[in-house]
PDB file of C-alpha atoms in Angstrom:
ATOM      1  CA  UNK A  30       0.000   0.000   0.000  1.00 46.00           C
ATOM      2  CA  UNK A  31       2.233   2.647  -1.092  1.00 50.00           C
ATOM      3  CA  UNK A  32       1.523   6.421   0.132  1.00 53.00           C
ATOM      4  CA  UNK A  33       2.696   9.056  -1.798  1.00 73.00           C
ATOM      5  CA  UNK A  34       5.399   9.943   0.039  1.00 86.00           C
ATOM      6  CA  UNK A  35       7.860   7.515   1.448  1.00 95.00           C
ATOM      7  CA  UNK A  36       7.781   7.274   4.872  1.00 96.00           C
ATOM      8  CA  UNK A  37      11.713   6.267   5.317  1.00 97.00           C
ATOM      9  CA  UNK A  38      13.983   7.458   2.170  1.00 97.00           C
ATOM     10  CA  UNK A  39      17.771   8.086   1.970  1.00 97.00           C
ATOM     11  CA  UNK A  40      19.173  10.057  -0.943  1.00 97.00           C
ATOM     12  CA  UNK A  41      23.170   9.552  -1.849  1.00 97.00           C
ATOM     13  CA  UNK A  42      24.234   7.716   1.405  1.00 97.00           C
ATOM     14  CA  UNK A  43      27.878   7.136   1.546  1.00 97.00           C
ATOM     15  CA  UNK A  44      30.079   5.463   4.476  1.00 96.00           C
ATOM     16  CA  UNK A  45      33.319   5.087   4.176  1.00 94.00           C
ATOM     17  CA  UNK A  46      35.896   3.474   7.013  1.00 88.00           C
ATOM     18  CA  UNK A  47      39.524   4.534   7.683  1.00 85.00           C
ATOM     19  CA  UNK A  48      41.718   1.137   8.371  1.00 76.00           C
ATOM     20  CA  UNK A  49      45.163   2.979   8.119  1.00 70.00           C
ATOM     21  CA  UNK A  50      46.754   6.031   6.170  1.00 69.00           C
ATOM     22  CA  UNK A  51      46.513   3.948   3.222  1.00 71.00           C
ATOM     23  CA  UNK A  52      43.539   1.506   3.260  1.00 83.00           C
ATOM     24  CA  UNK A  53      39.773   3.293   3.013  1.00 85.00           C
ATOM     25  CA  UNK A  54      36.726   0.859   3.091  1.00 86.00           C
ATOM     26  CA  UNK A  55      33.719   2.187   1.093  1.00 90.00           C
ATOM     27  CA  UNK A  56      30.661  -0.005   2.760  1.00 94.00           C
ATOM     28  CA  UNK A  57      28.324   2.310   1.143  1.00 96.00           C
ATOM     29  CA  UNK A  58      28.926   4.018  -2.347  1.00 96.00           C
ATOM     30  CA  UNK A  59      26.005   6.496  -2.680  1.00 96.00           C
ATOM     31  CA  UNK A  60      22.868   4.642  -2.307  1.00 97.00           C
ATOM     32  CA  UNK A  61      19.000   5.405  -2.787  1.00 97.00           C
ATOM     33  CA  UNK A  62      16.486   3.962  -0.829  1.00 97.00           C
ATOM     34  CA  UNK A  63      12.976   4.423  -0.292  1.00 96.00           C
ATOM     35  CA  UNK A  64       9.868   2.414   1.409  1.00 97.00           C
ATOM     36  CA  UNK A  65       6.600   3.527   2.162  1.00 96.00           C
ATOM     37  CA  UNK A  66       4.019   3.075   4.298  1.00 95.00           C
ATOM     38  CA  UNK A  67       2.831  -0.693   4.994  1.00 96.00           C
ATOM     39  CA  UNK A  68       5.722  -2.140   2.364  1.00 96.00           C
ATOM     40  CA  UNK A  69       7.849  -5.225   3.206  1.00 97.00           C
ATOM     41  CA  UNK A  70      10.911  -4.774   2.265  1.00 97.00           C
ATOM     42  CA  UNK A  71      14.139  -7.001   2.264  1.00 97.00           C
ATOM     43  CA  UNK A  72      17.505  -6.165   2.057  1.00 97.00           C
ATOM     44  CA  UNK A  73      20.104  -9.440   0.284  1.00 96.00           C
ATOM     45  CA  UNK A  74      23.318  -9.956  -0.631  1.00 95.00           C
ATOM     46  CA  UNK A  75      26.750 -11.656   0.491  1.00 94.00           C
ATOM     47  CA  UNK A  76      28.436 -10.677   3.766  1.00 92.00           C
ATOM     48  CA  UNK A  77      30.162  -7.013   3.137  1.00 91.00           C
ATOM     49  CA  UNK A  78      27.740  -5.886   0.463  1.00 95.00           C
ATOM     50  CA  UNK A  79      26.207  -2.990   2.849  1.00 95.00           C
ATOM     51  CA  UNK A  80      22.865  -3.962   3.905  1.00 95.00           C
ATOM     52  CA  UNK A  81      23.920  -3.954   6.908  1.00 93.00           C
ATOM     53  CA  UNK A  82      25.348  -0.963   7.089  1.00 96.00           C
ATOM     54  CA  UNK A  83      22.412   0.600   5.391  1.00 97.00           C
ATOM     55  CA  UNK A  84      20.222  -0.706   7.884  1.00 96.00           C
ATOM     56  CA  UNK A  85      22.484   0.892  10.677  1.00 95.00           C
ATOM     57  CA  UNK A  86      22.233   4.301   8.980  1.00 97.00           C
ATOM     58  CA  UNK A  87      18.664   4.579   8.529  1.00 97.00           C
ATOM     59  CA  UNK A  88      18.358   3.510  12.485  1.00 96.00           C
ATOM     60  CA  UNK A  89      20.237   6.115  13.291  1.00 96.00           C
ATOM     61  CA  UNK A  90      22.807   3.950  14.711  1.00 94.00           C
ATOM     62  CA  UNK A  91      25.985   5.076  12.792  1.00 94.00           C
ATOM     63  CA  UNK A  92      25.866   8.627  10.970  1.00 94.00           C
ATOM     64  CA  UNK A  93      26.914   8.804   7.170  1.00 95.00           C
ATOM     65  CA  UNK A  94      29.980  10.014   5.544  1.00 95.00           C
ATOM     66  CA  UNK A  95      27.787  11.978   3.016  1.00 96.00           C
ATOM     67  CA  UNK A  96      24.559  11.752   2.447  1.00 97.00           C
ATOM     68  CA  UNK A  97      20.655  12.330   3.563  1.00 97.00           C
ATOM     69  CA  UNK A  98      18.011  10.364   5.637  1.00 97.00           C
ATOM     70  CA  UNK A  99      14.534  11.770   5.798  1.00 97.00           C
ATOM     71  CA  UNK A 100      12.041   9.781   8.618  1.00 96.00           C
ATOM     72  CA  UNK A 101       8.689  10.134   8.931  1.00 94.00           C
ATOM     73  CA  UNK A 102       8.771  13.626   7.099  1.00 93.00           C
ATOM     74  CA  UNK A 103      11.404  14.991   8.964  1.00 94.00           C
ATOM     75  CA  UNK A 104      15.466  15.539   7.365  1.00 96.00           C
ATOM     76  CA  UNK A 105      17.890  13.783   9.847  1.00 96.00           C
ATOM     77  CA  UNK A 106      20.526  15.991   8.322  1.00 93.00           C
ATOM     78  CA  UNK A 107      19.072  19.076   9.813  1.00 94.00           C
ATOM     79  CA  UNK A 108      18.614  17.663  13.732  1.00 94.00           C
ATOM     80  CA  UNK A 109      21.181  18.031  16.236  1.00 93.00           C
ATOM     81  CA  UNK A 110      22.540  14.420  16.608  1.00 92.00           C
ATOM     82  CA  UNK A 111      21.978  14.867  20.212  1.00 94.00           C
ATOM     83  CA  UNK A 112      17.876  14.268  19.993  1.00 94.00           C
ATOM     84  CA  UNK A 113      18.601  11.099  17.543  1.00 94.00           C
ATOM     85  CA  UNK A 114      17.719   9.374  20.401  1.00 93.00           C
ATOM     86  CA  UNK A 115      14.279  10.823  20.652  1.00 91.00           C
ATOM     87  CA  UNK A 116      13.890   9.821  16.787  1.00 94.00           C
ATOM     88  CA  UNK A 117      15.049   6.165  17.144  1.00 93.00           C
ATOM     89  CA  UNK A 118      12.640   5.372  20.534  1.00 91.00           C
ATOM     90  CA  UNK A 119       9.992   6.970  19.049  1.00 91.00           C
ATOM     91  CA  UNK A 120      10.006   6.245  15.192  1.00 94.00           C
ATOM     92  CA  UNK A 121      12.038   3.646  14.979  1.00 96.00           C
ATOM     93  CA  UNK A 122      11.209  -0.012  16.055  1.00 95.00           C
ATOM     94  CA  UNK A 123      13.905  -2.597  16.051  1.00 95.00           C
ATOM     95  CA  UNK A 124      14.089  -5.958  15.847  1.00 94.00           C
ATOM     96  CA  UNK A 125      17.928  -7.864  16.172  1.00 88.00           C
ATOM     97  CA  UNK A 126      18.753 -11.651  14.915  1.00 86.00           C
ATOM     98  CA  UNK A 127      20.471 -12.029  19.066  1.00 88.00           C
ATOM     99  CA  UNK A 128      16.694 -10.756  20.691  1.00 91.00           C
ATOM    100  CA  UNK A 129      18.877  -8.288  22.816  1.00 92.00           C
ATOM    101  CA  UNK A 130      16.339  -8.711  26.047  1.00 96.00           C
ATOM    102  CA  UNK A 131      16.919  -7.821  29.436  1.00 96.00           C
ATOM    103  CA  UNK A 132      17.434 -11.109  31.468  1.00 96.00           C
ATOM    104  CA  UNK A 133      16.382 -10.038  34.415  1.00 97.00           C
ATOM    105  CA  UNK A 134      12.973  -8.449  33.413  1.00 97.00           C
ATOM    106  CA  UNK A 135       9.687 -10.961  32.149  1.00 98.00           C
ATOM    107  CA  UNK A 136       8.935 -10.515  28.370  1.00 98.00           C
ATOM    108  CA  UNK A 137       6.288  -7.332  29.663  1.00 98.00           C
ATOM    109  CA  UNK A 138       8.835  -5.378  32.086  1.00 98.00           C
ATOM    110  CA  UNK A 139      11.019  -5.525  28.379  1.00 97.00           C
ATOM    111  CA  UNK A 140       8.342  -3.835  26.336  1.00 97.00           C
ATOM    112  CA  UNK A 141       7.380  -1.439  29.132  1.00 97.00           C
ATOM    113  CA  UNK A 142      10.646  -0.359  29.405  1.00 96.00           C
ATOM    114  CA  UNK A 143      10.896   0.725  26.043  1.00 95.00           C
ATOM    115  CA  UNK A 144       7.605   2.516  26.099  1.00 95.00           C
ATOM    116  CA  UNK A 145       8.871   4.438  28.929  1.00 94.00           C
ATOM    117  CA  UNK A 146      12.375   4.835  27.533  1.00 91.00           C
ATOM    118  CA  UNK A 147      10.182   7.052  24.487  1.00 90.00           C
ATOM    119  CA  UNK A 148       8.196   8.501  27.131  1.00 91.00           C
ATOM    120  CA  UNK A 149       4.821   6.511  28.194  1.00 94.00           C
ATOM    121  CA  UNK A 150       3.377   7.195  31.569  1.00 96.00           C
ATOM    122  CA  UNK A 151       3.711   4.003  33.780  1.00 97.00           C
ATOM    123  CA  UNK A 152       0.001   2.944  32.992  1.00 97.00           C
ATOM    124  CA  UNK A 153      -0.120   3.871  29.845  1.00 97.00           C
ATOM    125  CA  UNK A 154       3.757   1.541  29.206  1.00 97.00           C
ATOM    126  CA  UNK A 155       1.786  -1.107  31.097  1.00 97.00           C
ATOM    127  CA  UNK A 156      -1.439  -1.226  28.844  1.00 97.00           C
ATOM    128  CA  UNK A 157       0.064  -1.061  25.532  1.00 97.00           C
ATOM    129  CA  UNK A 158       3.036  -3.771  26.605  1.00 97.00           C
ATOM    130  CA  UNK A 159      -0.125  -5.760  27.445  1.00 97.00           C
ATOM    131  CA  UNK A 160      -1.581  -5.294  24.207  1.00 97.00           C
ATOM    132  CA  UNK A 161       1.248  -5.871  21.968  1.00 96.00           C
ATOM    133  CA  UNK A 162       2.530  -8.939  23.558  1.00 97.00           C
ATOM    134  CA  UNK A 163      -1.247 -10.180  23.063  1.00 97.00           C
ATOM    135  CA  UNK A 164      -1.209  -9.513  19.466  1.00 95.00           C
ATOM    136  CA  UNK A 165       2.045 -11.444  19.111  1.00 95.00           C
ATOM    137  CA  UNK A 166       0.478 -14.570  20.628  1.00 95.00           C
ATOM    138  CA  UNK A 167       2.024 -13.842  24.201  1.00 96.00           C
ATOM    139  CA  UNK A 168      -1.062 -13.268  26.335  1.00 96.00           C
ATOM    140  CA  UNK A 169       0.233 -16.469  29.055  1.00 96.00           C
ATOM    141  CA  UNK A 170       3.701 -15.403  28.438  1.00 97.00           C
ATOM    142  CA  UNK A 171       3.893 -12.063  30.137  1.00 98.00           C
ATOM    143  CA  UNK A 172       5.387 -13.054  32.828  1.00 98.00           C
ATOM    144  CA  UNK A 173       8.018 -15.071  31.825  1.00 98.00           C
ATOM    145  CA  UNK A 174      11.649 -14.352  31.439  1.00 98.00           C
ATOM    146  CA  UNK A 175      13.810 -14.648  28.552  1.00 97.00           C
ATOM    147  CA  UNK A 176      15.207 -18.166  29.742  1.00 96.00           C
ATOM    148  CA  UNK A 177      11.702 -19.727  30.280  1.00 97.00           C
ATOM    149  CA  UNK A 178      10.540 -18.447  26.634  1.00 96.00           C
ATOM    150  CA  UNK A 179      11.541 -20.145  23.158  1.00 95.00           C
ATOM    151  CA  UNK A 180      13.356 -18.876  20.581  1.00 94.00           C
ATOM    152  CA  UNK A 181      10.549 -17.917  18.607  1.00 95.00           C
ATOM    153  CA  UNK A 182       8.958 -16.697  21.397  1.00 96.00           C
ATOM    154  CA  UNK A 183      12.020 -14.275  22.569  1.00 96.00           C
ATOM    155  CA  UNK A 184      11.445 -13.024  18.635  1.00 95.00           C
ATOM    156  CA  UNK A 185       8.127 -12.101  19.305  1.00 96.00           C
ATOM    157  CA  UNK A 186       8.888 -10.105  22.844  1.00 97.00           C
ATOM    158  CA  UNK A 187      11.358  -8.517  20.572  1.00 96.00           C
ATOM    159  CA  UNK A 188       9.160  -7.388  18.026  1.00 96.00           C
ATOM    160  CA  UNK A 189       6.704  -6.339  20.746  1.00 97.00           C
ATOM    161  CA  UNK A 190       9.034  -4.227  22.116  1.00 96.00           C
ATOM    162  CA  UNK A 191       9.932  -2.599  18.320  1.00 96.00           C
ATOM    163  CA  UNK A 192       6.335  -2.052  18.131  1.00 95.00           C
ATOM    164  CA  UNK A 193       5.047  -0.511  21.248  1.00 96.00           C
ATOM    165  CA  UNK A 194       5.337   2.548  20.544  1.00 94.00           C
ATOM    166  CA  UNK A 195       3.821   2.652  16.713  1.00 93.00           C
ATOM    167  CA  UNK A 196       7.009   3.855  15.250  1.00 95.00           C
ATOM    168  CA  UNK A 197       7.159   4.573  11.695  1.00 93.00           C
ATOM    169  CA  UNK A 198       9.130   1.815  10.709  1.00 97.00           C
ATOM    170  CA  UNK A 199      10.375  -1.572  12.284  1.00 97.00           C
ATOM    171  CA  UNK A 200      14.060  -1.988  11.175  1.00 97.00           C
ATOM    172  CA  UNK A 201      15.084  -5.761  11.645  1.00 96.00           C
ATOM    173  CA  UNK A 202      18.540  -7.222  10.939  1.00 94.00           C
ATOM    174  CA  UNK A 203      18.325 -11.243  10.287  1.00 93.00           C
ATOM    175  CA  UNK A 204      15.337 -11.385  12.439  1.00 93.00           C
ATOM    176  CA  UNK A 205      15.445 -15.178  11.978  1.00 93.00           C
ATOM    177  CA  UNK A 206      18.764 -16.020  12.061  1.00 90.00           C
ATOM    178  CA  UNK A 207      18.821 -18.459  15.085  1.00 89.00           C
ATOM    179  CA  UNK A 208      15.126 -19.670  14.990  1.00 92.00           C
ATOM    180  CA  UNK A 209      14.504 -23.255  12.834  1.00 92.00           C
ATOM    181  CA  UNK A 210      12.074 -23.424  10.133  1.00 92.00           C
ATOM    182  CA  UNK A 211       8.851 -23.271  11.792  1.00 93.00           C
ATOM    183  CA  UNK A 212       9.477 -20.326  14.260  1.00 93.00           C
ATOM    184  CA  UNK A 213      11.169 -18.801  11.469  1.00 93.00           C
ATOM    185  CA  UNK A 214       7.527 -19.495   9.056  1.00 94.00           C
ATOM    186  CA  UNK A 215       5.788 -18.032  12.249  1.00 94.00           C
ATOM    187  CA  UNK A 216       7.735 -14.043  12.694  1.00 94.00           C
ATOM    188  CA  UNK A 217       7.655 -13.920   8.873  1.00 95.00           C
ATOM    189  CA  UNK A 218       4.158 -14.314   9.185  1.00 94.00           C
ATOM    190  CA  UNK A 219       3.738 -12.008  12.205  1.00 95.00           C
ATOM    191  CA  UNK A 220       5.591  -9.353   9.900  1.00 95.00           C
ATOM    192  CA  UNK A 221       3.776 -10.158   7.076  1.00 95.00           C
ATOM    193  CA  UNK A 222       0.408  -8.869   8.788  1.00 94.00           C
ATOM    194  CA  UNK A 223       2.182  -6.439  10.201  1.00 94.00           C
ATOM    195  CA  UNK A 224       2.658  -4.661   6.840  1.00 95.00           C
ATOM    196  CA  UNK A 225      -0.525  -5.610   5.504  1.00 94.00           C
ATOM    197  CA  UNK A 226      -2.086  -3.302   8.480  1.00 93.00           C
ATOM    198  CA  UNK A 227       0.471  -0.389   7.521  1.00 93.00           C
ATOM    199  CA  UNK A 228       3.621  -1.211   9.398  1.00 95.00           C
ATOM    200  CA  UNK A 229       6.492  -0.526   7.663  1.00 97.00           C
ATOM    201  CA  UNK A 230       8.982  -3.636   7.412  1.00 97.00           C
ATOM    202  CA  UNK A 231      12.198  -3.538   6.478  1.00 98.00           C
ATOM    203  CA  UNK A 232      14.527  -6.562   7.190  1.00 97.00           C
ATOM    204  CA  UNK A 233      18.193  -7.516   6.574  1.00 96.00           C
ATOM    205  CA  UNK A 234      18.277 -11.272   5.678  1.00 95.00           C
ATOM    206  CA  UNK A 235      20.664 -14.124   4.284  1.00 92.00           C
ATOM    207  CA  UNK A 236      17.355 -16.277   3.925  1.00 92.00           C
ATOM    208  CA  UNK A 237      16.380 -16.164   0.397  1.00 91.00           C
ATOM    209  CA  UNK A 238      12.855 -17.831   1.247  1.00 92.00           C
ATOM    210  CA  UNK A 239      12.290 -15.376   3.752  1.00 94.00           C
ATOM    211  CA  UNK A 240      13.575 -12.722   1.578  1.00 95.00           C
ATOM    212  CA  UNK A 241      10.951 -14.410  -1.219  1.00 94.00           C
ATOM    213  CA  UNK A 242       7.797 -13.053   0.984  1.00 94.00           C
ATOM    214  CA  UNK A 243       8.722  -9.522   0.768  1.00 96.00           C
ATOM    215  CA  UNK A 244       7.086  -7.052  -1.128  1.00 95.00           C
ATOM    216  CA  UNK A 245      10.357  -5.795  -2.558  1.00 96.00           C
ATOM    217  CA  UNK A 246      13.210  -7.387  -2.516  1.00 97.00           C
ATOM    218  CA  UNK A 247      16.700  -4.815  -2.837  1.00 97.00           C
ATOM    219  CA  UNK A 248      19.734  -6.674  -3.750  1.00 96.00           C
ATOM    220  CA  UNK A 249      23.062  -5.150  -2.570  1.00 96.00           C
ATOM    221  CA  UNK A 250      26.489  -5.547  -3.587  1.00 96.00           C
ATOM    222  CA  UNK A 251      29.643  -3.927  -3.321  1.00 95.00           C
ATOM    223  CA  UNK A 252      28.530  -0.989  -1.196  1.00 96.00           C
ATOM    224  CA  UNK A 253      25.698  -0.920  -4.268  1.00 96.00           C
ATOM    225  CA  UNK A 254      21.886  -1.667  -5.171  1.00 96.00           C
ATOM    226  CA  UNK A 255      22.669  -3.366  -7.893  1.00 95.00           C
ATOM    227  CA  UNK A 256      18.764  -4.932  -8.079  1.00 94.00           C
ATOM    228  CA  UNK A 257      15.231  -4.290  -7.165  1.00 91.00           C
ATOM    229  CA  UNK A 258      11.674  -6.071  -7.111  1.00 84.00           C
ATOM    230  CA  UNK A 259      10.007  -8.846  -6.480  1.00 72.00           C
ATOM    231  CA  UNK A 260      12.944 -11.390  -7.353  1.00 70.00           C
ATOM    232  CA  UNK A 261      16.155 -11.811  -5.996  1.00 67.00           C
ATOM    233  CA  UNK A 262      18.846 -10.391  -8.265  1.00 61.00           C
TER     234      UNK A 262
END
């Protein structure tokens, strides 16, 4: 369902890394990118092609050599880095391959604590964790800590937590990567709907099946997009 303006586009991005006096890595050589509103997109291609690095600059997590990123309407390039923390808790939902949960807090304390983190009253952090986890399947899992849940179910705390609070895109780097077939069917399908109901997905994967039930499907190589569609390049 594509609106007519993008809701997470980056125009020229470049990132380059000094290794020595001599030796400059180019990860990223002046890419486009665009996805709009309740797409599902996935970014391919071999270890050190840049998808990941892509992914990492339009989270806000590294900052670009040269280059623009534009979220939700608003130009990163003309914000003080210092509130890009403001702009990844609240319009940025992510989703790692490692979970990244808090041990020590049940699958809700997680998701409240990112609610709060972006600003949610107590209550409010409470009721919408409660919500979310129940829309992932987790309604008799709320109380349970990491080590008591599956791997598939970690995945879906974790993508409760990306989601709590409605951010304009979920940003999710081989969201699969240690779950087996079936749990791995299961959070493509929880993405899937996602989308369907206007989230905007937009996953890093070496999984070419998963990869398969995107809407788009950007090929990267080289620091390049070197394809785009519904097939893998």
């Amino acid at each position: 369902m594509k609106t007519k303006n993008p809701i997470i586009s980056a125009r020229g991005l470049v990132k380059t890394y000094n290794q020595g006096k001599a030796n400059v890595v180019h990860a990223l050589c002046g890419v486009d990118f665009e996805a709009y509103r309740g797409e599902f997109v996935a970014l391919v291609g071999p270890s050190g092609s840049g998808k990941s690095t892509l992914m990492h600059l339009l989270g806000l997590l590294q900052t670009p050599s040269k280059g623009e990123i534009i979220i939700d309407g608003e130009n990163m390039k003309r914000l003080p880095k210092r509130l890009y923390p403001r702009v990844r808790a609240q319009k940025i939902g992510f989703v790692f391959q490692g979970f990244n949960l808090i041990n020590t807090l049940n699958a809700k304390e997680n998701v409240i604590l990112s609610a709060r983190y972006a600003g949610e009253s107590a209550r409010r952090a409470k009721e919408k964790a409660e919500k979310i986890l129940r829309s992932v399947g987790l309604a008799d899992r709320m109380t349970h800590r990491p080590n008591e849940l599956s791997g598939g179910q970690q995945q879906r705390v974790a993508i409760a937590r990306a989601l709590v609070n409605e951010p304009a895109v979920v940003l999710a780097d081989e969201p699969t990567g240690e779950l087996d077939s079936k749990n791995s069917d299961e959070i493509v399908k929880i993405l899937k709907d996602l989308s369907r109901n206007g989230q905007t997905i937009v996953i890093v994967t070496h999984n070419l099946d998963v990869a398969k039930k995107a809407d788009r499907i950007i090929t990267m190589r080289d620091g390049n997009i070197i394809g785009e569609g519904s097939e893998i390049k």
